[in-house]
Amino acid sequence: MAMPLRQSIRVGTYLFEQKVIRRREKFPLIVELEPLFACNLKCEGCGKIQHPAGVLKQRMPVAQAVGAVLESGAPMVSIAGGEPLMHPQIDEIVRQLVARRKYVFLCTNAMLLRKKLEKFTPSPYFAFAVHIDGMRERHDESVAKEGVFDEAVEAIKEAKRHGFRVTTNSTFFNTDTPQTIIEVLNFLNDDLQVDEMMLSPAYAYEKAPDQEHFLGVEQTRELFKKAFAGGNRRRWRLNHSPLFLDFLEGKADFPCTAWAIPNYSLFGWQRPCYLMSDGYVPTYRELIDETDWDKYGRGKDPRCANCMAHCGYEPTAVLATMGSLKESLRAAREAVAGNRS
């Protein structure tokens, strides 16, 4: 895991405080913040832009966005959407969260990144998370627009030249092969030298235009097992806990802990996660206390049958790591190795 050492220590301390000192059963690891749903692309695997025009025009006020994160108490924030760079005050949202020492990842398709770059300031608490689903042809097909891959690559290079941390997020479908995964991760890791890479098997998001190419559990395990072979997993700077990577390969299995990565959007706190919508509540405490979390997850809700998304299973892996001295030492060794590479 290539998480910077400072961030690893901060998150580890937070987890210890919540679990051991405060003895809380449920607490957030990272908040998925969606300050808008509008986007400048129409990706086949996303349904956010299916909202009515009136909703797509809405932009979350800065105070509301920052207040939701502070209400949750989470140490990390993933700002998504929609396309966050379309929000006219996105730089102020980031600035205020960073000022409060929250680790902020701004998820973007990078189409506006070079134009907006001067609005942001490099910080160890901030990173751009650029969505890259494959090499040129494959990525442009997934976002339904030519030229997006090339613009994203140039934007990543420009951001890194200006001293920003840049991570990537790649979603893989049943049309992918171990080789297509290897090709794009080699490119991101070796050629672009991004700081960290996040992986996610595509989940059957109910409003996504393309419903035919989502991965099943066994497909996911076979795909990543082959992609990780030959030392790739250790060599790539992957932004995941070792146990979550074990989970993707089928070496370990976990229950879903969607409560650890709650979603806050224009509608409020979303039940149970950002991929499923069983209603919204106005406060974080209502989300935690009034949601029947036991009814979600594979084997419980049929909508969860093929889900292996990081929003549900990465936090379970992190908590399992914390509860095991052996796994904690393993994660620490990989974190040190990642920071040296």
XYZ file of C-alpha atoms in Angstrom:
341
model
C 0.000 0.000 0.000
C 1.509 3.317 -1.097
C -0.306 5.602 1.345
C 2.120 8.304 2.549
C 3.575 7.548 5.971
C 2.069 10.660 7.580
C -1.375 9.704 6.347
C -0.929 6.092 7.453
C -0.051 7.223 10.981
C -2.970 9.660 11.099
C -5.499 7.083 9.933
C -4.061 4.398 12.214
C -4.296 6.720 15.212
C -7.882 7.610 14.302
C -8.863 3.958 14.020
C -7.271 3.133 17.376
C -9.108 6.004 19.038
C -12.486 5.016 17.587
C -12.194 1.282 18.107
C -10.174 0.956 21.314
C -10.513 4.175 23.274
C -14.081 5.227 22.386
C -15.237 1.653 21.721
C -17.428 2.686 18.822
C -18.840 -0.069 16.653
C -19.511 2.128 13.620
C -17.510 5.144 12.484
C -16.483 6.652 9.134
C -13.114 6.033 7.549
C -13.710 8.291 4.561
C -16.702 10.359 3.435
C -17.869 10.241 -0.189
C -18.891 13.857 -0.781
C -20.943 14.699 -3.880
C -21.407 18.485 -4.068
C -23.085 18.184 -7.491
C -24.363 15.545 -9.912
C -23.653 17.382 -13.174
C -20.884 16.066 -15.392
C -19.257 16.920 -18.715
C -19.124 13.246 -19.773
C -21.653 10.428 -20.151
C -19.786 7.359 -18.930
C -21.448 4.030 -19.684
C -21.008 2.697 -16.158
C -22.376 5.742 -14.289
C -25.932 6.890 -13.715
C -25.431 10.178 -11.893
C -26.418 12.333 -14.860
C -29.760 10.530 -15.067
C -31.109 12.985 -12.479
C -33.646 15.614 -13.671
C -32.287 18.818 -15.184
C -33.268 20.840 -12.123
C -31.164 18.592 -9.883
C -28.205 18.685 -12.271
C -28.144 22.478 -12.004
C -27.793 22.417 -8.215
C -24.458 23.087 -6.468
C -23.903 22.358 -2.789
C -22.946 25.432 -0.723
C -19.435 25.402 0.729
C -20.635 25.553 4.344
C -22.942 22.578 3.804
C -20.208 20.458 2.198
C -17.623 21.210 4.872
C -20.185 20.896 7.652
C -21.173 17.389 6.586
C -17.563 16.193 6.709
C -17.006 17.762 10.111
C -20.265 16.256 11.378
C -19.056 12.769 10.458
C -15.595 13.224 11.972
C -13.926 11.218 9.181
C -10.201 11.886 8.614
C -10.476 11.513 4.823
C -12.783 12.875 2.114
C -13.340 11.729 -1.453
C -15.002 14.514 -3.449
C -16.903 13.052 -6.367
C -20.034 13.807 -8.345
C -20.679 14.388 -11.201
C -17.542 16.252 -12.088
C -16.370 18.265 -9.038
C -14.340 20.715 -11.128
C -17.634 22.025 -12.569
C -18.518 23.324 -9.081
C -17.669 27.073 -9.038
C -16.458 26.912 -5.421
C -14.760 23.531 -5.419
C -11.396 25.130 -4.651
C -12.864 26.751 -1.524
C -14.372 23.456 -0.369
C -10.956 21.831 -0.745
C -9.168 24.738 0.932
C -11.403 24.633 4.004
C -11.141 20.864 4.390
C -7.358 20.912 4.006
C -7.170 23.746 6.557
C -8.836 21.332 8.981
C -6.231 18.673 8.120
C -8.638 16.375 6.338
C -7.045 14.237 3.640
C -8.881 15.223 0.476
C -9.049 13.309 -2.808
C -10.718 15.260 -5.606
C -12.068 12.729 -8.125
C -12.060 14.039 -11.688
C -12.168 12.943 -15.301
C -9.461 15.615 -15.803
C -11.172 17.345 -18.735
C -11.095 20.639 -16.807
C -8.038 19.966 -14.685
C -5.432 21.961 -16.598
C -7.808 24.925 -16.837
C -8.606 24.861 -13.092
C -5.198 23.857 -11.745
C -4.178 27.364 -10.649
C -7.130 27.487 -8.254
C -5.521 24.832 -6.042
C -2.409 24.672 -3.876
C -0.223 21.575 -3.459
C -0.489 20.046 0.004
C 0.312 16.704 1.651
C -3.387 16.690 2.584
C -4.623 16.977 -1.001
C -4.527 14.870 -4.153
C -6.273 14.768 -7.496
C -7.793 11.346 -8.199
C -8.034 10.989 -11.971
C -10.342 8.355 -13.423
C -8.523 6.139 -15.938
C -10.289 2.934 -17.026
C -7.787 1.662 -19.564
C -5.414 2.665 -22.321
C -6.519 5.194 -24.953
C -9.078 3.243 -26.981
C -10.553 1.426 -24.011
C -10.801 4.508 -21.789
C -12.354 6.702 -24.470
C -14.909 3.991 -25.186
C -15.860 3.771 -21.496
C -16.438 7.532 -21.258
C -18.110 7.684 -24.692
C -15.860 10.431 -26.025
C -12.637 10.459 -28.019
C -9.630 12.387 -26.777
C -10.414 12.082 -23.063
C -7.536 9.694 -22.367
C -4.969 11.990 -23.983
C -6.283 15.025 -22.106
C -6.235 13.121 -18.808
C -2.624 12.042 -19.381
C -1.521 15.617 -20.142
C -3.420 16.908 -17.122
C -1.726 14.364 -14.851
C 1.687 15.404 -16.160
C 0.868 19.088 -15.675
C -0.415 18.561 -12.138
C 2.688 16.618 -11.165
C 4.938 19.300 -12.670
C 3.230 21.797 -10.362
C 3.896 19.676 -7.295
C 0.487 18.075 -6.774
C -0.040 14.538 -5.599
C -1.929 12.626 -8.286
C -3.685 9.322 -7.768
C -5.842 7.346 -10.179
C -9.035 5.329 -9.945
C -9.655 2.530 -12.450
C -12.899 0.583 -12.820
C -12.729 -2.741 -14.620
C -15.537 -4.572 -16.440
C -16.135 -8.070 -17.751
C -14.744 -6.918 -21.088
C -11.355 -6.492 -19.419
C -8.667 -9.143 -19.366
C -5.671 -9.552 -17.072
C -3.562 -8.096 -19.881
C -5.651 -4.921 -20.270
C -5.381 -4.365 -16.514
C -1.640 -4.977 -16.553
C -1.153 -2.603 -19.480
C -2.935 0.357 -17.918
C -1.478 -0.146 -14.430
C 2.035 -0.497 -15.838
C 1.485 2.742 -17.745
C 0.179 4.616 -14.711
C 2.790 3.179 -12.335
C 5.900 3.259 -14.540
C 5.344 5.815 -17.292
C 3.180 8.455 -15.617
C 4.491 7.587 -12.134
C 1.276 8.540 -10.355
C 1.514 8.503 -6.579
C -1.134 5.844 -5.927
C -3.616 3.726 -7.885
C -7.030 2.516 -6.791
C -8.837 -0.427 -8.410
C -12.503 -1.291 -8.445
C -14.452 -4.120 -10.065
C -17.478 -2.609 -11.802
C -20.654 -2.896 -9.752
C -24.119 -3.070 -11.354
C -25.132 0.501 -10.615
C -28.871 0.435 -11.273
C -29.067 3.674 -13.286
C -26.000 3.038 -15.446
C -26.748 3.020 -19.200
C -24.650 -0.128 -19.714
C -26.009 -3.037 -17.667
C -24.333 -5.848 -19.605
C -20.679 -5.586 -18.654
C -20.528 -5.687 -14.862
C -18.366 -8.314 -13.178
C -19.557 -11.205 -11.039
C -17.709 -12.330 -7.922
C -15.937 -15.302 -9.487
C -15.051 -13.291 -12.590
C -13.552 -10.604 -10.377
C -11.444 -13.042 -8.399
C -10.098 -14.781 -11.488
C -9.369 -11.491 -13.247
C -7.358 -9.962 -10.411
C -5.626 -13.184 -9.473
C -4.146 -13.336 -12.960
C -3.421 -9.596 -13.166
C -1.585 -9.638 -9.807
C 0.603 -12.620 -10.773
C 4.334 -12.392 -11.400
C 5.019 -9.800 -8.711
C 2.803 -7.080 -10.200
C 0.827 -6.618 -7.003
C 3.965 -5.872 -4.964
C 5.458 -3.642 -7.655
C 2.455 -1.420 -8.341
C 1.765 1.507 -5.980
C -1.751 0.396 -5.108
C -3.784 2.482 -2.680
C -5.351 -0.502 -0.925
C -4.738 -2.550 2.186
C -3.072 -5.945 1.573
C -6.179 -7.723 2.854
C -8.426 -5.935 0.356
C -6.138 -7.076 -2.449
C -6.394 -10.590 -0.982
C -10.172 -10.118 -1.129
C -10.077 -9.183 -4.824
C -8.055 -12.316 -5.548
C -10.361 -14.582 -3.554
C -7.769 -15.328 -0.871
C -10.001 -13.760 1.810
C -13.664 -12.873 2.172
C -15.330 -10.206 4.273
C -18.768 -8.832 5.126
C -19.738 -5.396 3.829
C -19.193 -2.387 6.082
C -20.779 0.336 3.957
C -21.243 2.463 7.082
C -17.488 3.139 7.104
C -17.591 5.035 3.784
C -20.839 7.026 3.994
C -22.072 9.154 1.101
C -23.284 12.734 1.440
C -24.863 14.462 -1.553
C -27.338 17.184 -2.438
C -30.068 14.907 -1.083
C -28.395 14.263 2.287
C -26.796 11.118 3.741
C -27.543 8.204 1.428
C -28.591 4.733 2.578
C -26.730 2.397 2.513
C -23.902 3.509 0.184
C -23.212 5.647 -2.861
C -23.973 2.711 -5.198
C -27.431 1.945 -3.761
C -30.175 4.334 -2.778
C -32.696 3.304 -0.128
C -33.460 6.850 0.914
C -31.728 9.794 2.529
C -31.500 11.306 6.014
C -30.415 14.814 7.018
C -27.802 13.913 9.654
C -24.920 11.487 9.927
C -26.152 10.216 13.281
C -29.523 9.293 11.769
C -27.731 7.432 8.991
C -25.751 5.340 11.470
C -28.430 4.781 14.099
C -31.527 4.333 11.936
C -30.198 2.212 9.066
C -30.574 -1.571 9.280
C -27.015 -2.339 8.217
C -27.418 -6.062 8.836
C -29.693 -6.479 5.837
C -27.054 -5.394 3.305
C -24.164 -7.276 1.741
C -23.646 -10.383 -0.357
C -26.016 -13.152 0.699
C -28.423 -10.692 2.303
C -29.643 -8.286 -0.372
C -29.838 -9.573 -3.981
C -28.604 -6.199 -5.234
C -25.335 -6.860 -3.403
C -24.781 -10.310 -4.928
C -21.956 -9.311 -7.274
C -20.547 -6.367 -5.348
C -16.873 -6.339 -4.410
C -16.543 -2.551 -4.449
C -14.025 -0.845 -2.204
C -16.742 1.313 -0.590
C -18.111 -1.768 1.165
C -15.149 -4.072 1.577
C -11.989 -1.962 1.885
C -12.998 -0.696 5.350
C -13.695 -4.264 6.474
C -10.201 -5.207 5.367
C -8.726 -2.198 7.170
C -10.519 -3.106 10.413
C -9.428 -6.732 10.065
C -5.864 -5.531 9.616
C -6.056 -3.467 12.776
C -7.390 -6.453 14.718
C -4.437 -8.664 13.778
C -0.822 -8.066 14.807
C 0.366 -10.189 11.892
C -1.667 -8.242 9.340
C -0.755 -4.901 10.920
C 2.943 -5.710 10.571
C 2.367 -6.868 7.007
C 0.572 -3.630 6.120
C 3.317 -1.577 7.794
C 6.018 -3.354 5.813
C 4.184 -2.736 2.538
C 3.545 0.889 3.458
C 7.269 1.467 4.092
C 8.158 -0.311 0.868
C 5.637 1.779 -1.048
C 7.000 5.031 0.333
C 10.516 4.031 -0.752
C 9.513 3.253 -4.334
